[in-house]
């Protein structure tokens, strides 16, 4: 097994904006930037490190930016966190994106961030605004997984 299981000690509501505190840290070999998963979902990365705990910032945290692939044709786009488990991305109007499409990680195309919830096209705009959210409740998260280094 290549993954370490971490218990969530604090979650949004008891921790700042879409961050969680987990029970693994430097003593367990955790490093800054390490990717964090819930099952096969890529959900965030380690942004703070203590001896036996780590702070994980979820990709849905406000101001977080990351690259994704979206739609049947896997268009690359920059996504950003809006908070509360919600993320958005802007894609050119011509790109085919539909509700339910997977939002994938460009790193390996296996891990995904979620599914498209809504696509908003403004007539005068060259882009369509795509909203998606974590497919789990960030407020009740109990366990996450980190790659072994």
Short mmCIF file of N, CA and C in Angstrom, two decimals:
data_model
loop_
_atom_site.label_atom_id
_atom_site.label_comp_id
_atom_site.label_asym_id
_atom_site.label_seq_id
_atom_site.Cartn_x
_atom_site.Cartn_y
_atom_site.Cartn_z
N UNK A 1 0.86 -1.19 0.00
CA UNK A 1 0.00 0.00 0.00
C UNK A 1 0.89 1.24 0.00
N UNK A 2 0.69 2.10 -0.98
CA UNK A 2 1.51 3.30 -1.13
C UNK A 2 0.97 4.51 -0.39
N UNK A 3 -0.14 4.35 0.29
CA UNK A 3 -0.78 5.50 0.92
C UNK A 3 -0.75 5.40 2.44
N UNK A 4 -0.62 6.56 3.08
CA UNK A 4 -0.74 6.66 4.53
C UNK A 4 -2.11 7.22 4.85
N UNK A 5 -2.77 6.64 5.82
CA UNK A 5 -4.08 7.12 6.24
C UNK A 5 -3.89 8.16 7.34
N UNK A 6 -4.58 9.29 7.23
CA UNK A 6 -4.48 10.34 8.24
C UNK A 6 -5.87 10.67 8.77
N UNK A 7 -5.96 10.78 10.07
CA UNK A 7 -7.21 11.17 10.71
C UNK A 7 -7.33 12.69 10.66
N UNK A 8 -8.52 13.17 10.35
CA UNK A 8 -8.76 14.62 10.32
C UNK A 8 -9.09 15.07 11.74
N UNK A 9 -8.26 15.98 12.27
CA UNK A 9 -8.43 16.48 13.63
C UNK A 9 -9.30 17.73 13.66
N UNK A 10 -9.13 18.59 12.66
CA UNK A 10 -9.97 19.79 12.51
C UNK A 10 -10.35 19.91 11.06
N UNK A 11 -11.59 20.30 10.82
CA UNK A 11 -12.09 20.45 9.45
C UNK A 11 -12.72 21.82 9.32
N UNK A 12 -13.07 22.22 8.08
CA UNK A 12 -13.72 23.53 7.91
C UNK A 12 -14.89 23.68 8.87
N UNK A 13 -14.99 24.85 9.42
CA UNK A 13 -15.95 25.11 10.49
C UNK A 13 -15.17 25.28 11.79
N UNK A 14 -14.14 24.43 11.97
CA UNK A 14 -13.24 24.54 13.13
C UNK A 14 -11.84 24.92 12.70
N UNK A 15 -11.63 25.08 11.40
CA UNK A 15 -10.33 25.48 10.87
C UNK A 15 -10.60 26.53 9.80
N UNK A 16 -9.59 27.36 9.48
CA UNK A 16 -9.83 28.43 8.50
C UNK A 16 -10.16 27.87 7.11
N UNK A 17 -11.01 28.59 6.38
CA UNK A 17 -11.32 28.37 4.96
C UNK A 17 -10.77 27.12 4.30
N UNK A 18 -11.55 26.10 4.19
CA UNK A 18 -11.18 24.93 3.39
C UNK A 18 -9.78 24.41 3.69
N UNK A 19 -9.42 24.39 4.97
CA UNK A 19 -8.19 23.72 5.40
C UNK A 19 -8.58 22.67 6.43
N UNK A 20 -7.75 21.65 6.53
CA UNK A 20 -7.97 20.62 7.54
C UNK A 20 -6.65 20.37 8.27
N UNK A 21 -6.74 19.91 9.50
CA UNK A 21 -5.57 19.54 10.28
C UNK A 21 -5.61 18.02 10.42
N UNK A 22 -4.50 17.34 10.07
CA UNK A 22 -4.46 15.88 10.13
C UNK A 22 -3.39 15.41 11.12
N UNK A 23 -3.50 14.15 11.53
CA UNK A 23 -2.66 13.61 12.60
C UNK A 23 -1.34 12.99 12.13
N UNK A 24 -0.83 13.41 10.98
CA UNK A 24 0.50 12.98 10.52
C UNK A 24 1.35 14.21 10.29
N UNK A 25 2.63 14.12 10.58
CA UNK A 25 3.52 15.27 10.40
C UNK A 25 4.93 14.86 10.05
N UNK A 26 5.89 15.73 10.37
CA UNK A 26 7.31 15.48 10.05
C UNK A 26 7.79 14.14 10.59
N UNK A 27 7.36 13.80 11.81
CA UNK A 27 7.80 12.54 12.44
C UNK A 27 7.38 11.32 11.63
N UNK A 28 6.33 11.46 10.84
CA UNK A 28 5.85 10.34 10.00
C UNK A 28 6.33 10.48 8.55
N UNK A 29 7.24 11.44 8.30
CA UNK A 29 7.82 11.59 6.96
C UNK A 29 7.02 12.47 6.02
N UNK A 30 6.04 13.19 6.54
CA UNK A 30 5.22 14.07 5.70
C UNK A 30 6.05 15.31 5.31
N UNK A 31 5.88 15.78 4.07
CA UNK A 31 6.62 16.95 3.60
C UNK A 31 5.66 17.98 3.01
N UNK A 32 6.10 19.23 2.96
CA UNK A 32 5.30 20.30 2.36
C UNK A 32 5.03 19.97 0.90
N UNK A 33 3.83 20.25 0.44
CA UNK A 33 3.49 20.03 -0.96
C UNK A 33 2.97 18.64 -1.25
N UNK A 34 3.06 17.74 -0.28
CA UNK A 34 2.59 16.38 -0.49
C UNK A 34 1.10 16.37 -0.84
N UNK A 35 0.71 15.57 -1.84
CA UNK A 35 -0.68 15.52 -2.31
C UNK A 35 -1.55 14.74 -1.33
N UNK A 36 -2.81 15.17 -1.24
CA UNK A 36 -3.75 14.57 -0.31
C UNK A 36 -4.99 14.11 -1.08
N UNK A 37 -5.49 12.93 -0.72
CA UNK A 37 -6.58 12.28 -1.45
C UNK A 37 -7.70 11.88 -0.50
N UNK A 38 -8.91 11.81 -1.05
CA UNK A 38 -10.03 11.13 -0.41
C UNK A 38 -10.43 10.08 -1.43
N UNK A 39 -10.19 8.81 -1.11
CA UNK A 39 -10.36 7.71 -2.06
C UNK A 39 -9.55 8.06 -3.32
N UNK A 40 -10.12 8.10 -4.52
CA UNK A 40 -9.30 8.41 -5.71
C UNK A 40 -9.39 9.88 -6.11
N UNK A 41 -9.91 10.71 -5.22
CA UNK A 41 -10.03 12.14 -5.50
C UNK A 41 -8.83 12.89 -4.99
N UNK A 42 -8.24 13.71 -5.84
CA UNK A 42 -7.16 14.60 -5.42
C UNK A 42 -7.83 15.80 -4.78
N UNK A 43 -7.57 16.05 -3.47
CA UNK A 43 -8.34 17.08 -2.77
C UNK A 43 -7.53 18.27 -2.28
N UNK A 44 -6.19 18.13 -2.20
CA UNK A 44 -5.39 19.24 -1.71
C UNK A 44 -3.95 18.85 -1.51
N UNK A 45 -3.22 19.70 -0.78
CA UNK A 45 -1.82 19.42 -0.51
C UNK A 45 -1.43 19.96 0.86
N UNK A 46 -0.33 19.43 1.38
CA UNK A 46 0.17 19.84 2.69
C UNK A 46 0.79 21.23 2.57
N UNK A 47 0.30 22.17 3.37
CA UNK A 47 0.80 23.55 3.32
C UNK A 47 1.39 24.01 4.66
N UNK A 48 1.24 23.21 5.68
CA UNK A 48 1.81 23.53 6.99
C UNK A 48 2.25 22.25 7.66
N UNK A 49 3.37 22.29 8.36
CA UNK A 49 3.97 21.07 8.88
C UNK A 49 4.42 21.23 10.32
N UNK A 50 4.03 20.28 11.16
CA UNK A 50 4.46 20.23 12.56
C UNK A 50 5.02 18.83 12.79
N UNK A 51 5.50 18.56 14.00
CA UNK A 51 6.10 17.25 14.27
C UNK A 51 5.12 16.10 14.03
N UNK A 52 3.91 16.22 14.56
CA UNK A 52 2.98 15.10 14.43
C UNK A 52 1.63 15.50 13.84
N UNK A 53 1.58 16.68 13.22
CA UNK A 53 0.36 17.14 12.55
C UNK A 53 0.72 17.92 11.29
N UNK A 54 -0.23 18.00 10.37
CA UNK A 54 -0.03 18.79 9.15
C UNK A 54 -1.30 19.56 8.84
N UNK A 55 -1.11 20.72 8.21
CA UNK A 55 -2.24 21.49 7.70
C UNK A 55 -2.35 21.17 6.21
N UNK A 56 -3.54 20.81 5.79
CA UNK A 56 -3.82 20.52 4.39
C UNK A 56 -4.75 21.61 3.86
N UNK A 57 -4.35 22.25 2.78
CA UNK A 57 -5.23 23.22 2.12
C UNK A 57 -5.94 22.50 0.98
N UNK A 58 -7.26 22.50 1.03
CA UNK A 58 -8.05 21.86 -0.01
C UNK A 58 -8.02 22.73 -1.26
N UNK A 59 -8.15 22.12 -2.43
CA UNK A 59 -8.13 22.88 -3.69
C UNK A 59 -9.30 23.86 -3.78
N UNK A 60 -10.33 23.63 -2.97
CA UNK A 60 -11.48 24.54 -2.99
C UNK A 60 -11.26 25.79 -2.15
N UNK A 61 -10.11 25.90 -1.46
CA UNK A 61 -9.84 27.09 -0.63
C UNK A 61 -9.78 28.33 -1.51
N UNK A 62 -10.34 29.45 -1.04
CA UNK A 62 -10.32 30.69 -1.84
C UNK A 62 -8.90 31.06 -2.24
N UNK A 63 -8.72 31.39 -3.51
CA UNK A 63 -7.41 31.82 -4.01
C UNK A 63 -6.52 30.70 -4.49
N UNK A 64 -6.87 29.46 -4.19
CA UNK A 64 -6.07 28.32 -4.66
C UNK A 64 -6.27 28.18 -6.17
N UNK A 65 -5.18 28.02 -6.92
CA UNK A 65 -5.28 27.83 -8.37
C UNK A 65 -4.56 26.55 -8.77
N UNK A 66 -5.14 25.83 -9.72
CA UNK A 66 -4.55 24.56 -10.15
C UNK A 66 -5.05 24.24 -11.56
N UNK A 67 -4.28 23.44 -12.26
CA UNK A 67 -4.61 23.09 -13.65
C UNK A 67 -5.44 21.81 -13.67
N UNK A 68 -6.45 21.80 -14.52
CA UNK A 68 -7.33 20.63 -14.65
C UNK A 68 -7.57 20.32 -16.13
N UNK A 69 -8.11 19.14 -16.37
CA UNK A 69 -8.62 18.76 -17.69
C UNK A 69 -10.13 18.61 -17.54
N UNK A 70 -10.89 19.16 -18.50
CA UNK A 70 -12.34 19.14 -18.36
C UNK A 70 -13.00 18.76 -19.68
N UNK A 71 -14.15 18.09 -19.57
CA UNK A 71 -14.96 17.77 -20.74
C UNK A 71 -14.51 16.50 -21.44
N UNK A 72 -15.32 16.07 -22.39
CA UNK A 72 -15.04 14.86 -23.17
C UNK A 72 -13.69 14.95 -23.88
N UNK A 73 -13.37 16.17 -24.34
CA UNK A 73 -12.13 16.37 -25.12
C UNK A 73 -10.95 16.74 -24.24
N UNK A 74 -11.16 16.70 -22.92
CA UNK A 74 -10.10 16.97 -21.94
C UNK A 74 -9.36 18.28 -22.19
N UNK A 75 -10.11 19.37 -22.24
CA UNK A 75 -9.51 20.70 -22.41
C UNK A 75 -8.78 21.08 -21.13
N UNK A 76 -7.56 21.64 -21.28
CA UNK A 76 -6.82 22.10 -20.12
C UNK A 76 -7.34 23.47 -19.70
N UNK A 77 -7.48 23.67 -18.40
CA UNK A 77 -7.98 24.94 -17.89
C UNK A 77 -7.42 25.20 -16.50
N UNK A 78 -7.41 26.48 -16.11
CA UNK A 78 -7.00 26.87 -14.76
C UNK A 78 -8.25 26.93 -13.90
N UNK A 79 -8.24 26.17 -12.82
CA UNK A 79 -9.36 26.22 -11.89
C UNK A 79 -8.95 27.02 -10.66
N UNK A 80 -9.95 27.56 -9.97
CA UNK A 80 -9.62 28.24 -8.72
C UNK A 80 -10.67 27.95 -7.67
N UNK A 81 -10.21 27.91 -6.42
CA UNK A 81 -11.10 27.65 -5.31
C UNK A 81 -11.91 28.88 -4.95
N UNK A 82 -13.17 28.66 -4.59
CA UNK A 82 -14.05 29.75 -4.17
C UNK A 82 -14.41 29.63 -2.69
N UNK A 83 -14.09 28.49 -2.07
CA UNK A 83 -14.44 28.26 -0.68
C UNK A 83 -15.68 27.39 -0.56
N UNK A 84 -15.85 26.77 0.60
CA UNK A 84 -17.03 25.94 0.86
C UNK A 84 -17.11 24.71 -0.01
N UNK A 85 -15.95 24.22 -0.50
CA UNK A 85 -15.93 23.03 -1.35
C UNK A 85 -16.22 23.31 -2.80
N UNK A 86 -16.37 24.60 -3.17
CA UNK A 86 -16.74 24.96 -4.54
C UNK A 86 -15.53 25.52 -5.30
N UNK A 87 -15.41 25.14 -6.58
CA UNK A 87 -14.33 25.60 -7.45
C UNK A 87 -14.92 26.04 -8.78
N UNK A 88 -14.18 26.89 -9.51
CA UNK A 88 -14.67 27.34 -10.82
C UNK A 88 -13.54 27.35 -11.82
N UNK A 89 -13.92 27.31 -13.08
CA UNK A 89 -12.95 27.50 -14.14
C UNK A 89 -13.64 28.17 -15.31
N UNK A 90 -12.85 28.87 -16.11
CA UNK A 90 -13.36 29.52 -17.31
C UNK A 90 -12.78 28.79 -18.51
N UNK A 91 -13.63 28.41 -19.44
CA UNK A 91 -13.16 27.75 -20.66
C UNK A 91 -13.74 28.49 -21.86
N UNK A 92 -13.02 28.49 -22.99
CA UNK A 92 -13.54 29.16 -24.18
C UNK A 92 -14.93 28.63 -24.54
N UNK A 93 -15.74 29.53 -25.06
CA UNK A 93 -17.13 29.20 -25.39
C UNK A 93 -17.24 27.99 -26.31
N UNK A 94 -16.27 27.82 -27.23
CA UNK A 94 -16.33 26.71 -28.18
C UNK A 94 -16.05 25.34 -27.59
N UNK A 95 -15.43 25.28 -26.40
CA UNK A 95 -15.11 23.98 -25.77
C UNK A 95 -16.39 23.32 -25.29
N UNK A 96 -16.54 22.03 -25.61
CA UNK A 96 -17.74 21.30 -25.19
C UNK A 96 -17.57 20.85 -23.74
N UNK A 97 -18.39 21.41 -22.86
CA UNK A 97 -18.38 21.04 -21.45
C UNK A 97 -19.83 20.89 -21.02
N UNK A 98 -20.15 19.79 -20.34
CA UNK A 98 -21.53 19.55 -19.94
C UNK A 98 -21.60 19.15 -18.47
N UNK A 99 -22.75 19.39 -17.88
CA UNK A 99 -23.00 18.99 -16.50
C UNK A 99 -22.70 17.50 -16.37
N UNK A 100 -21.97 17.13 -15.32
CA UNK A 100 -21.64 15.72 -15.09
C UNK A 100 -20.27 15.32 -15.62
N UNK A 101 -19.66 16.15 -16.49
CA UNK A 101 -18.32 15.83 -17.00
C UNK A 101 -17.32 15.77 -15.85
N UNK A 102 -16.35 14.87 -15.97
CA UNK A 102 -15.31 14.76 -14.95
C UNK A 102 -14.30 15.89 -15.08
N UNK A 103 -13.80 16.35 -13.93
CA UNK A 103 -12.69 17.30 -13.87
C UNK A 103 -11.48 16.47 -13.43
N UNK A 104 -10.50 16.31 -14.33
CA UNK A 104 -9.36 15.42 -14.08
C UNK A 104 -8.08 16.18 -13.78
N UNK A 105 -7.15 15.49 -13.16
CA UNK A 105 -5.81 16.03 -12.94
C UNK A 105 -4.98 15.79 -14.19
N UNK A 106 -4.27 16.82 -14.69
CA UNK A 106 -3.45 16.64 -15.89
C UNK A 106 -2.20 15.80 -15.60
N UNK A 107 -1.86 15.63 -14.33
CA UNK A 107 -0.65 14.90 -13.99
C UNK A 107 -0.69 13.45 -14.43
N UNK A 108 -1.85 12.81 -14.25
CA UNK A 108 -1.93 11.40 -14.64
C UNK A 108 -3.27 11.03 -15.26
N UNK A 109 -4.21 11.96 -15.25
CA UNK A 109 -5.51 11.70 -15.87
C UNK A 109 -6.35 10.68 -15.13
N UNK A 110 -5.82 10.12 -14.03
CA UNK A 110 -6.57 9.12 -13.28
C UNK A 110 -7.30 9.78 -12.12
N UNK A 111 -6.59 10.63 -11.41
CA UNK A 111 -7.19 11.27 -10.25
C UNK A 111 -8.11 12.38 -10.72
N UNK A 112 -9.26 12.48 -10.08
CA UNK A 112 -10.12 13.57 -10.48
C UNK A 112 -10.58 14.39 -9.31
N UNK A 113 -10.95 15.64 -9.61
CA UNK A 113 -11.31 16.63 -8.61
C UNK A 113 -12.80 16.64 -8.34
N UNK A 114 -13.60 16.20 -9.30
CA UNK A 114 -15.04 16.25 -9.15
C UNK A 114 -15.72 16.24 -10.50
N UNK A 115 -16.99 16.62 -10.50
CA UNK A 115 -17.77 16.66 -11.74
C UNK A 115 -18.38 18.05 -11.92
N UNK A 116 -18.57 18.41 -13.18
CA UNK A 116 -19.18 19.70 -13.50
C UNK A 116 -20.59 19.74 -12.93
N UNK A 117 -20.87 20.82 -12.19
CA UNK A 117 -22.22 21.01 -11.63
C UNK A 117 -23.05 21.95 -12.48
N UNK A 118 -22.40 23.00 -13.00
CA UNK A 118 -23.15 23.93 -13.85
C UNK A 118 -22.22 24.61 -14.83
N UNK A 119 -22.77 24.97 -15.98
CA UNK A 119 -22.04 25.69 -17.02
C UNK A 119 -22.87 26.93 -17.33
N UNK A 120 -22.24 28.08 -17.18
CA UNK A 120 -22.93 29.36 -17.38
C UNK A 120 -22.27 30.07 -18.56
N UNK A 121 -23.07 30.39 -19.58
CA UNK A 121 -22.54 31.10 -20.74
C UNK A 121 -23.24 32.45 -20.84
N UNK A 122 -22.45 33.49 -20.80
CA UNK A 122 -23.03 34.82 -20.98
C UNK A 122 -22.89 35.19 -22.45
N UNK A 123 -23.95 35.66 -23.08
CA UNK A 123 -23.95 35.91 -24.53
C UNK A 123 -22.80 36.80 -24.99
N UNK A 124 -22.45 37.81 -24.18
CA UNK A 124 -21.40 38.76 -24.62
C UNK A 124 -20.01 38.27 -24.25
N UNK A 125 -19.91 37.11 -23.63
CA UNK A 125 -18.63 36.60 -23.15
C UNK A 125 -17.99 35.61 -24.11
N UNK A 126 -16.68 35.60 -24.14
CA UNK A 126 -15.94 34.62 -24.95
C UNK A 126 -15.73 33.32 -24.17
N UNK A 127 -16.07 33.35 -22.88
CA UNK A 127 -15.84 32.19 -22.02
C UNK A 127 -17.12 31.67 -21.42
N UNK A 128 -17.07 30.42 -20.98
CA UNK A 128 -18.15 29.86 -20.18
C UNK A 128 -17.60 29.57 -18.79
N UNK A 129 -18.41 29.86 -17.78
CA UNK A 129 -18.00 29.66 -16.39
C UNK A 129 -18.52 28.30 -15.93
N UNK A 130 -17.59 27.46 -15.51
CA UNK A 130 -17.92 26.11 -15.09
C UNK A 130 -17.72 26.02 -13.57
N UNK A 131 -18.75 25.59 -12.86
CA UNK A 131 -18.65 25.40 -11.42
C UNK A 131 -18.63 23.91 -11.10
N UNK A 132 -17.78 23.54 -10.16
CA UNK A 132 -17.78 22.17 -9.67
C UNK A 132 -17.45 22.18 -8.19
N UNK A 133 -17.80 21.09 -7.53
CA UNK A 133 -17.55 21.02 -6.09
C UNK A 133 -16.95 19.67 -5.73
N UNK A 134 -16.38 19.62 -4.53
CA UNK A 134 -15.86 18.34 -4.05
C UNK A 134 -17.05 17.39 -3.93
N UNK A 135 -16.91 16.14 -4.38
CA UNK A 135 -18.04 15.21 -4.32
C UNK A 135 -18.20 14.58 -2.93
N UNK A 136 -17.66 15.21 -1.91
CA UNK A 136 -17.83 14.76 -0.53
C UNK A 136 -18.06 16.01 0.30
N UNK A 137 -18.55 15.83 1.50
CA UNK A 137 -18.82 16.96 2.37
C UNK A 137 -17.56 17.33 3.14
N UNK A 138 -16.99 18.52 2.86
CA UNK A 138 -15.74 18.91 3.52
C UNK A 138 -15.95 19.15 5.03
N UNK A 139 -17.20 19.34 5.44
CA UNK A 139 -17.49 19.63 6.85
C UNK A 139 -17.60 18.37 7.71
N UNK A 140 -17.63 17.19 7.07
CA UNK A 140 -17.74 15.94 7.83
C UNK A 140 -16.59 14.98 7.52
N UNK A 141 -15.56 15.48 6.87
CA UNK A 141 -14.41 14.67 6.48
C UNK A 141 -13.72 14.07 7.71
N UNK A 142 -13.48 12.75 7.69
CA UNK A 142 -12.86 12.09 8.84
C UNK A 142 -11.47 11.53 8.55
N UNK A 143 -11.25 11.07 7.30
CA UNK A 143 -9.98 10.44 6.95
C UNK A 143 -9.54 10.91 5.57
N UNK A 144 -8.24 11.14 5.42
CA UNK A 144 -7.65 11.45 4.11
C UNK A 144 -6.43 10.55 3.94
N UNK A 145 -5.89 10.52 2.72
CA UNK A 145 -4.73 9.67 2.43
C UNK A 145 -3.63 10.51 1.80
N UNK A 146 -2.40 10.20 2.16
CA UNK A 146 -1.22 10.89 1.60
C UNK A 146 -0.31 9.84 1.00
N UNK A 147 0.33 10.18 -0.12
CA UNK A 147 1.32 9.28 -0.72
C UNK A 147 2.47 9.07 0.25
N UNK A 148 2.99 7.86 0.29
CA UNK A 148 4.23 7.62 1.05
C UNK A 148 5.37 8.24 0.25
N UNK A 149 6.28 8.92 0.93
CA UNK A 149 7.44 9.52 0.24
C UNK A 149 8.55 8.51 0.09
#
